[in-house]
CSV table of C-alpha atoms in Angstrom, one decimal:
chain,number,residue,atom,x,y,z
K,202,UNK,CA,74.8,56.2,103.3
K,203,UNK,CA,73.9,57.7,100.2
K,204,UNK,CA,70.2,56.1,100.2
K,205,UNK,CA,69.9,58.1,103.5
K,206,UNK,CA,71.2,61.3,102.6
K,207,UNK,CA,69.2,61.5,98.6
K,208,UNK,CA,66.1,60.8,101.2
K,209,UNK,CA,67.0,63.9,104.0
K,210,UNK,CA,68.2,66.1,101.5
K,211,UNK,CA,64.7,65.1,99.3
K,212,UNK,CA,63.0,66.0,102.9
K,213,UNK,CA,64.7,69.2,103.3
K,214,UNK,CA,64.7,70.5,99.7
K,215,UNK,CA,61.8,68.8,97.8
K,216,UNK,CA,62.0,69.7,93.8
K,217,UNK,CA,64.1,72.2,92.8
K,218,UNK,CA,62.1,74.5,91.1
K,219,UNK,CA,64.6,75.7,88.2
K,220,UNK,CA,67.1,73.1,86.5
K,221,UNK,CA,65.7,69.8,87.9
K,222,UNK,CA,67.5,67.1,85.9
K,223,UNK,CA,64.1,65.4,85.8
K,224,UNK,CA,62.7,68.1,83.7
K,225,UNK,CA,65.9,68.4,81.5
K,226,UNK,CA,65.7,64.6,80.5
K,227,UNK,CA,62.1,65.4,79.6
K,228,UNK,CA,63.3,67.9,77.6
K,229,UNK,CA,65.3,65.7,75.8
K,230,UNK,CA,62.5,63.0,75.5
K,231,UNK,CA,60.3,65.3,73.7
K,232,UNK,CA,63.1,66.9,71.2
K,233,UNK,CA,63.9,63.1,70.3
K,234,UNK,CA,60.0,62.2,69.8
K,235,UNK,CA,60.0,65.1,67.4
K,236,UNK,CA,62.5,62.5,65.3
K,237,UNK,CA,61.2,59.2,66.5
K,238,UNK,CA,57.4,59.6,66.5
K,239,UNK,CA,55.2,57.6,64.2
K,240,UNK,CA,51.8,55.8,65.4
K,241,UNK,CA,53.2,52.8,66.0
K,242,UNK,CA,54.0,50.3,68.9
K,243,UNK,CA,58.0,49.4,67.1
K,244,UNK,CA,58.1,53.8,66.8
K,245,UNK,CA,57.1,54.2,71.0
K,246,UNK,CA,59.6,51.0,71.9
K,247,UNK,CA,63.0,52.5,69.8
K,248,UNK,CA,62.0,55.6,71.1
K,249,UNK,CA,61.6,54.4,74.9
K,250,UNK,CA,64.4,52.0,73.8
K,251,UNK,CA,66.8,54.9,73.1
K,252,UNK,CA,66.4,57.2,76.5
K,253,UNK,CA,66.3,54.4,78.8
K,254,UNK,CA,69.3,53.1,77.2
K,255,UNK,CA,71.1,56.2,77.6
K,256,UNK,CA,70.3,56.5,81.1
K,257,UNK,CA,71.6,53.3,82.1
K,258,UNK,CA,74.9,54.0,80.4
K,259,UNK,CA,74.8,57.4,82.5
K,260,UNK,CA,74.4,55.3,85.4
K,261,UNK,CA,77.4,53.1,84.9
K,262,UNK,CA,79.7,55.4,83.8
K,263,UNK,CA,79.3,57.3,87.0
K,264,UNK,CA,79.4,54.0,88.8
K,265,UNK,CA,82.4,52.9,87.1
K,266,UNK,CA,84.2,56.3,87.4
K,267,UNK,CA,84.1,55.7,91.3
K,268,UNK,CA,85.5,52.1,91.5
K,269,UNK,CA,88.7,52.3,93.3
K,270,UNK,CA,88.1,55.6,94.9
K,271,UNK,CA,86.1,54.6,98.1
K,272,UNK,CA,83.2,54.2,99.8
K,273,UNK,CA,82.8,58.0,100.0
K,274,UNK,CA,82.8,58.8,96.3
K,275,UNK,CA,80.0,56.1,95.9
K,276,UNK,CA,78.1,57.5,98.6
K,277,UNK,CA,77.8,61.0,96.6
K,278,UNK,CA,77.1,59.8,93.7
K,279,UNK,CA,74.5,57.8,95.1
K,280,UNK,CA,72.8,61.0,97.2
K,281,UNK,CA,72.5,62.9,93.9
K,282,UNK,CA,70.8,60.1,91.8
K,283,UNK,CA,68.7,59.3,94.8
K,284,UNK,CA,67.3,62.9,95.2
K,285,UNK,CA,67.0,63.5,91.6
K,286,UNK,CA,64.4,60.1,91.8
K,287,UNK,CA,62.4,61.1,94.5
K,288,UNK,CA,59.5,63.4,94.5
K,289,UNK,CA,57.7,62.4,98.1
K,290,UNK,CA,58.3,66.1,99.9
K,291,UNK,CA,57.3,67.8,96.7
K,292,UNK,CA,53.8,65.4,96.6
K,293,UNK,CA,53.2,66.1,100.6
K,294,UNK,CA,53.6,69.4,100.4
K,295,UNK,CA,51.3,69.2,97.1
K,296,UNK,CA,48.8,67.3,98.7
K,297,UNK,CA,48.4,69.4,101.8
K,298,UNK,CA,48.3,72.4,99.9
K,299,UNK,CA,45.1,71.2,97.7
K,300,UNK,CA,44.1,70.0,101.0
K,301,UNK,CA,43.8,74.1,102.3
K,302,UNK,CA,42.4,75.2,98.9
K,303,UNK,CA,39.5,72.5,99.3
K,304,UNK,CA,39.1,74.2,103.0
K,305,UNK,CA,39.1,77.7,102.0
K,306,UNK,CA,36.0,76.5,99.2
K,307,UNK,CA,39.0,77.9,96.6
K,308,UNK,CA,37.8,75.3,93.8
K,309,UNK,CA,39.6,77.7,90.9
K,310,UNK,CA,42.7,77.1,93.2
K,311,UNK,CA,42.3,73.5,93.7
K,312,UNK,CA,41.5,72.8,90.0
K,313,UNK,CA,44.5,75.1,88.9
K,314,UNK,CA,46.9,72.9,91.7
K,315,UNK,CA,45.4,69.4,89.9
K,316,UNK,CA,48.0,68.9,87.2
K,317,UNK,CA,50.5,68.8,89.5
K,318,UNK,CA,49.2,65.7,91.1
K,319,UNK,CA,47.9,63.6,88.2
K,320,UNK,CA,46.5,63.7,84.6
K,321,UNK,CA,42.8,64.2,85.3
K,322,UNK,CA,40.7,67.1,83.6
K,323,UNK,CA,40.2,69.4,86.6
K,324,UNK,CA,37.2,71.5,84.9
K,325,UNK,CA,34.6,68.7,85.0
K,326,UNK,CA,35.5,68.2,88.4
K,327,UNK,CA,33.4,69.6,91.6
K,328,UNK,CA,35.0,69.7,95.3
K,329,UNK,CA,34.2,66.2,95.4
K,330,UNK,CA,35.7,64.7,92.4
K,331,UNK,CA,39.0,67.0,93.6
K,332,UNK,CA,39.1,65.5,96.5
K,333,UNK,CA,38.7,62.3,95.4
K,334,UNK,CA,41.0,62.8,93.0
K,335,UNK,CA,43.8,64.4,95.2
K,336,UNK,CA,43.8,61.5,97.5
K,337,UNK,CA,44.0,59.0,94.7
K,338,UNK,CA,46.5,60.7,93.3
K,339,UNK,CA,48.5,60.6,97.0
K,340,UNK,CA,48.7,57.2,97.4
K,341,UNK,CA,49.9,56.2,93.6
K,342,UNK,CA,52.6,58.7,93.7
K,343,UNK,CA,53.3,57.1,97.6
K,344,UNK,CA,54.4,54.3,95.5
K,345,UNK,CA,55.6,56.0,92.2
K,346,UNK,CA,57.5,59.3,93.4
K,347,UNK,CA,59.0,57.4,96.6
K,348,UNK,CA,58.9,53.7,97.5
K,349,UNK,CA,60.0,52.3,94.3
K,350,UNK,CA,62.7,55.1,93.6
K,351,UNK,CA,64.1,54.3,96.9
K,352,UNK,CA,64.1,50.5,96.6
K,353,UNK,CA,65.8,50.5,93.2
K,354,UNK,CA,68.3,52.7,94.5
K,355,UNK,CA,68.7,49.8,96.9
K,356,UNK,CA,68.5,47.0,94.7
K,357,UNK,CA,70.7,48.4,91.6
K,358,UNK,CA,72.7,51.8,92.8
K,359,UNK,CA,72.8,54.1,90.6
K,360,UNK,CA,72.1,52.9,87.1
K,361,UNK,CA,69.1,51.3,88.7
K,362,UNK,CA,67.3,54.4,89.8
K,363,UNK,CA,68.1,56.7,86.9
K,364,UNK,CA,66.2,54.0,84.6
K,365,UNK,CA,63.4,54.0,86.8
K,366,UNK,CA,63.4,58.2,87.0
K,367,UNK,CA,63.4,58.0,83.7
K,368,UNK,CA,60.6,55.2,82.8
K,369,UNK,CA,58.4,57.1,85.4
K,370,UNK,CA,59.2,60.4,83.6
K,371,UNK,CA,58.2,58.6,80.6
K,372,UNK,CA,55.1,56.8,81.5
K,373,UNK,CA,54.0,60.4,82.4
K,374,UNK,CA,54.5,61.6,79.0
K,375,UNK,CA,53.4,59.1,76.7
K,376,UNK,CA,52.0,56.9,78.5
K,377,UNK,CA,48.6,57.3,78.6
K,378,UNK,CA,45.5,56.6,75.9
K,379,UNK,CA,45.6,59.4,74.1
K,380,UNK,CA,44.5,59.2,70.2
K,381,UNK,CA,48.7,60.4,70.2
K,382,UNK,CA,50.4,57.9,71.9
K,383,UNK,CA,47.6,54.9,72.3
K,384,UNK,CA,50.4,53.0,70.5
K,385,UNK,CA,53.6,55.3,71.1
K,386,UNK,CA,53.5,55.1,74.3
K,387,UNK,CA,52.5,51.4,74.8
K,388,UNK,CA,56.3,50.5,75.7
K,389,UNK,CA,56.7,53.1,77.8
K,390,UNK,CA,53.9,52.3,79.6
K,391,UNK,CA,54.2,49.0,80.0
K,392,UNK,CA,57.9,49.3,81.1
K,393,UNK,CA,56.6,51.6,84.2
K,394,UNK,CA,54.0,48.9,84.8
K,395,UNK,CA,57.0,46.2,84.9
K,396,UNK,CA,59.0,48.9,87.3
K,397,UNK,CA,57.1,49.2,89.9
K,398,UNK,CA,54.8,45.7,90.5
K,399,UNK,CA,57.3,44.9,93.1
K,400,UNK,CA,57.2,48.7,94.7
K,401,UNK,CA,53.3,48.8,94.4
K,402,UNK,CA,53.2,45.8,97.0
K,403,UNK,CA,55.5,47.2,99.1
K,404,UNK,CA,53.7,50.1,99.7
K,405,UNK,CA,50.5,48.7,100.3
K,406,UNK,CA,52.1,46.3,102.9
K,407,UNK,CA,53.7,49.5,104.7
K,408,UNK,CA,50.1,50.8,104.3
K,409,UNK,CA,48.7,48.4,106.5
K,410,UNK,CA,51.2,48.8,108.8
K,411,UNK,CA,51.1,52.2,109.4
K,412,UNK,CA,47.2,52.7,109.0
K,413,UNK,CA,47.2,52.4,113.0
K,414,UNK,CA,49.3,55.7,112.7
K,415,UNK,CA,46.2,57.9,111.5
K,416,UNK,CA,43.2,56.4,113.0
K,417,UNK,CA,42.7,53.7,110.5
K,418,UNK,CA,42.6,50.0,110.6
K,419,UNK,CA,45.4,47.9,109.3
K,420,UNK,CA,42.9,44.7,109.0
K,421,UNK,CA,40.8,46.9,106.6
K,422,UNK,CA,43.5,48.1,104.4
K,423,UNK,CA,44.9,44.5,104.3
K,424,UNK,CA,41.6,43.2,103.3
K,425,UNK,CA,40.4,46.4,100.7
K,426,UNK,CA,43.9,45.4,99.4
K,427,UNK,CA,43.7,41.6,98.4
K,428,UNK,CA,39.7,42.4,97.7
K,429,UNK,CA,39.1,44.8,95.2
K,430,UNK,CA,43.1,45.8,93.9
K,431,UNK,CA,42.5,42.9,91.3
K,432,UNK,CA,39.3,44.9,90.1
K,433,UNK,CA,41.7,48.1,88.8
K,434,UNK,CA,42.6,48.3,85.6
K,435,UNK,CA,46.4,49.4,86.4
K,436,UNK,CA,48.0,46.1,87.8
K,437,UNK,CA,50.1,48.7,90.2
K,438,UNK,CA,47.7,51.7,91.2
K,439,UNK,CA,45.0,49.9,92.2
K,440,UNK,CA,47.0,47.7,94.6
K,441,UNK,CA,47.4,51.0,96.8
K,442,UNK,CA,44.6,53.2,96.2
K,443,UNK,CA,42.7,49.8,97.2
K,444,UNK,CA,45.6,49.8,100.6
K,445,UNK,CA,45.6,53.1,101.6
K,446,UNK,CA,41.3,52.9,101.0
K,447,UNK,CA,41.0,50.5,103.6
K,448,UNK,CA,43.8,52.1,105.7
K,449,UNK,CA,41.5,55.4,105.6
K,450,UNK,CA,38.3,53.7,105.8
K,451,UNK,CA,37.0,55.4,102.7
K,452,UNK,CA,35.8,54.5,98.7
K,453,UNK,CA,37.4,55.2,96.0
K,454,UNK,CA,37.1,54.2,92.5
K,455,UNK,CA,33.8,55.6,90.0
K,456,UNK,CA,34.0,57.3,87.1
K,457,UNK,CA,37.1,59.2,86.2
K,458,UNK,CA,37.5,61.7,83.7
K,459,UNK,CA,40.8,62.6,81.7
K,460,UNK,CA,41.1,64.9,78.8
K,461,UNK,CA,40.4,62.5,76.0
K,462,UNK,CA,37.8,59.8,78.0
K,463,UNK,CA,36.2,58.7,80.4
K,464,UNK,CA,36.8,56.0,83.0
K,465,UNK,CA,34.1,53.9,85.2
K,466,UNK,CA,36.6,52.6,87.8
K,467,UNK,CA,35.6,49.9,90.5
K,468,UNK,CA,35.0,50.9,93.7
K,469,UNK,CA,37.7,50.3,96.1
K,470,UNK,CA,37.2,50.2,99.8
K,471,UNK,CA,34.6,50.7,102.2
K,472,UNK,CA,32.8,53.6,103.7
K,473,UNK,CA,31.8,57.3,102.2
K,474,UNK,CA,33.3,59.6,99.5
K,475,UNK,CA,36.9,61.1,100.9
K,476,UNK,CA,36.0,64.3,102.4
K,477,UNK,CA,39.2,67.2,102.8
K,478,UNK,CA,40.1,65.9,106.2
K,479,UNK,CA,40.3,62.1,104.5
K,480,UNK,CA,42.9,64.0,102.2
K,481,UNK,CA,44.8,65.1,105.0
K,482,UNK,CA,44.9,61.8,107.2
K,483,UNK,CA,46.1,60.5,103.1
K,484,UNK,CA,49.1,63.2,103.6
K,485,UNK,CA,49.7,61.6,106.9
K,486,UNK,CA,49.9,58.3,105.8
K,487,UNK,CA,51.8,58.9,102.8
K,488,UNK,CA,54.4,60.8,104.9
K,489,UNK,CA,54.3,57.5,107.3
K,490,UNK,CA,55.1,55.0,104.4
K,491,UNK,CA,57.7,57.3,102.8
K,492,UNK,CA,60.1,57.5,106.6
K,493,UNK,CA,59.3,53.4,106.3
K,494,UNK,CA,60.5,53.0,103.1
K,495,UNK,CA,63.2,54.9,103.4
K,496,UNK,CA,64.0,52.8,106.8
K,497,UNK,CA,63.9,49.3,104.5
K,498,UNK,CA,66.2,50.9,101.6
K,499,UNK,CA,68.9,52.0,103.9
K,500,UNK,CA,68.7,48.5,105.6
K,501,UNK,CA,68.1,46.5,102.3
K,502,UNK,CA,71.1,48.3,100.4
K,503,UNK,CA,73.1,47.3,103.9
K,504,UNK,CA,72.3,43.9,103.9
K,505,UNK,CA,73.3,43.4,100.0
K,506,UNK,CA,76.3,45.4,100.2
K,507,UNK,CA,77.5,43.1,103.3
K,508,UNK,CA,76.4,40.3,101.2
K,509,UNK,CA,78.6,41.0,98.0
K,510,UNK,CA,81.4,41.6,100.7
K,511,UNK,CA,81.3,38.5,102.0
K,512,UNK,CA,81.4,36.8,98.7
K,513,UNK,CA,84.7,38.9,97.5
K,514,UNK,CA,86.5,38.4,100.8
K,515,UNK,CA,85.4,34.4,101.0
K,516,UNK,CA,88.3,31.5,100.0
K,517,UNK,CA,88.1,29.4,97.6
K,518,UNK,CA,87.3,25.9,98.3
């Protein structure tokens, strides 16, 4: 029940724009990294170490706080962690906007709307690096902002999806190769990658099962999956940019640019360049593999909960 409603209420409300717990726990990452920074693998892992920690203590305080007051309590408290974890209505609606701007030719627009998708530098990019970028960006945050939120909610309740909030928030912030946090942020990093291999595959097999839904071929995603995913450098992103290339008939992959270097990617898929309809049918699918995940983490949570049931009401032999 409270899988379900954290995924409506995410559906009906998106982000909040002012107070969103996500961007007060970043907020607190970057006052402690102000203490805990130093160039150094040990530095990024105490640091990472520290917030993660404190989330899952958050997590089962709240759970424990509930025990004995029903199913209804835990329900709540499981709505507000699940919508403070997902992002997939926010990333739609993201998508679909750069989606217009890219119609309109508004390329100041669309490289201004960039950030909010994904870390690339949007000035060295023309309408068809934006594009390119912008569906890229779609199908990793399919996975990152929505799938794997959902099925940790499912698998661990509570504490489980705060952590994962939180390593994803992190990832975001340090994360990356930066002269900065090459080393700091090796942990966090790391710790995402750990997070989501599970989640990653589950979104490219919903991929190929709901690539019949906008025109595409569920054989061709399936086999741009187990071809080229290996090829990525990210043992997570490339499973489902690879997925959802197949699923759209489209490449993707080639050189990618970020603020401090420059990326030759593989190629993943088959066909042309994504063009701003591609983009859209990306929305689409995305949208298709979020209502399916959802589906699977209201009937995965079901199926353990019945299971734990069954063990506390069981005799002893």
């Amino acid at each position: 029940m409270g899988i379900a409603a954290g995924y409506l209420a995410d559906v009906a409300l998106a982000d909040p724009s002012r107070g969103h717990p996500v961007a007060l726990f970043g907020s607190a990452a970057s006052a402690l990294e102000r203490v805990t920074y130093a160039d150094s693998r040990a530095a990024g892992a105490l640091h990472t170490g520290a917030l993660l920690s404190a989330l899952a203590a958050l997590g089962l305080l709240t759970a424990r706080s509930h025990t004995g007051r029903g199913a209804g309590w835990t329900a709540a408290a499981t709505t507000a962690a699940t919508f403070t974890a997902l992002g997939g209505t926010s990333l739609l609606r993201t998508g679909d906007r750069m989606a217009a701007l890219l119609r309109d030719g508004d390329i100041d627009g669309a490289r201004a709307l960039l950030p909010a998708l994904c870390g690339r530098d949007p000035d060295a990019l023309d309408p068809a690096g934006l594009t390119r970028a912008a569906v890229e960006s779609v199908a990793e945050n399919t996975s990152d902002a929505q799938v794997a939120p959902l099925l940790w909610a499912a698998v661990g309740g509570v504490p489980a999806v705060l952590v994962y909030r939180g390593a994803n928030t992190l990832d975001a912030m340090i994360g990356h190769r930066s002269p900065r946090y090459a080393r700091f942020g090796w942990a966090a990093a790391r710790f995402d990658d750990l997070m989501n291999l599970v989640a990653a595959r589950v979104t490219a097999a919903l991929t190929v099962v709901c690539a019949p839904l906008v025109g595409g071929s569920a054989a061709a995603s399936w086999r741009a999956w187990h071809r080229d995913a290996r090829r990525h450098p990210s043992p997570n992103a490339g499973v489902v940019e690879a997925a959802f290339a197949g699923a759209l008939g489209i490449r993707l992959g080639g050189p990618t640019r970020y603020t401090h270097r420059l990326e030759i990617r593989p190629t993943l898929g088959d066909g042309p360049a994504p063009d701003v309809a591609d983009l859209s049918r990306a929305v689409r699918l995305s949208r298709a593999v979020q209502t399916a995940a959802a589906g699977l983490a209201v009937g995965l949570a079901g199926m353990l909960s019945a299971a734990r049931s069954g063990r506390r009401v069981s005799p002893r032999r």
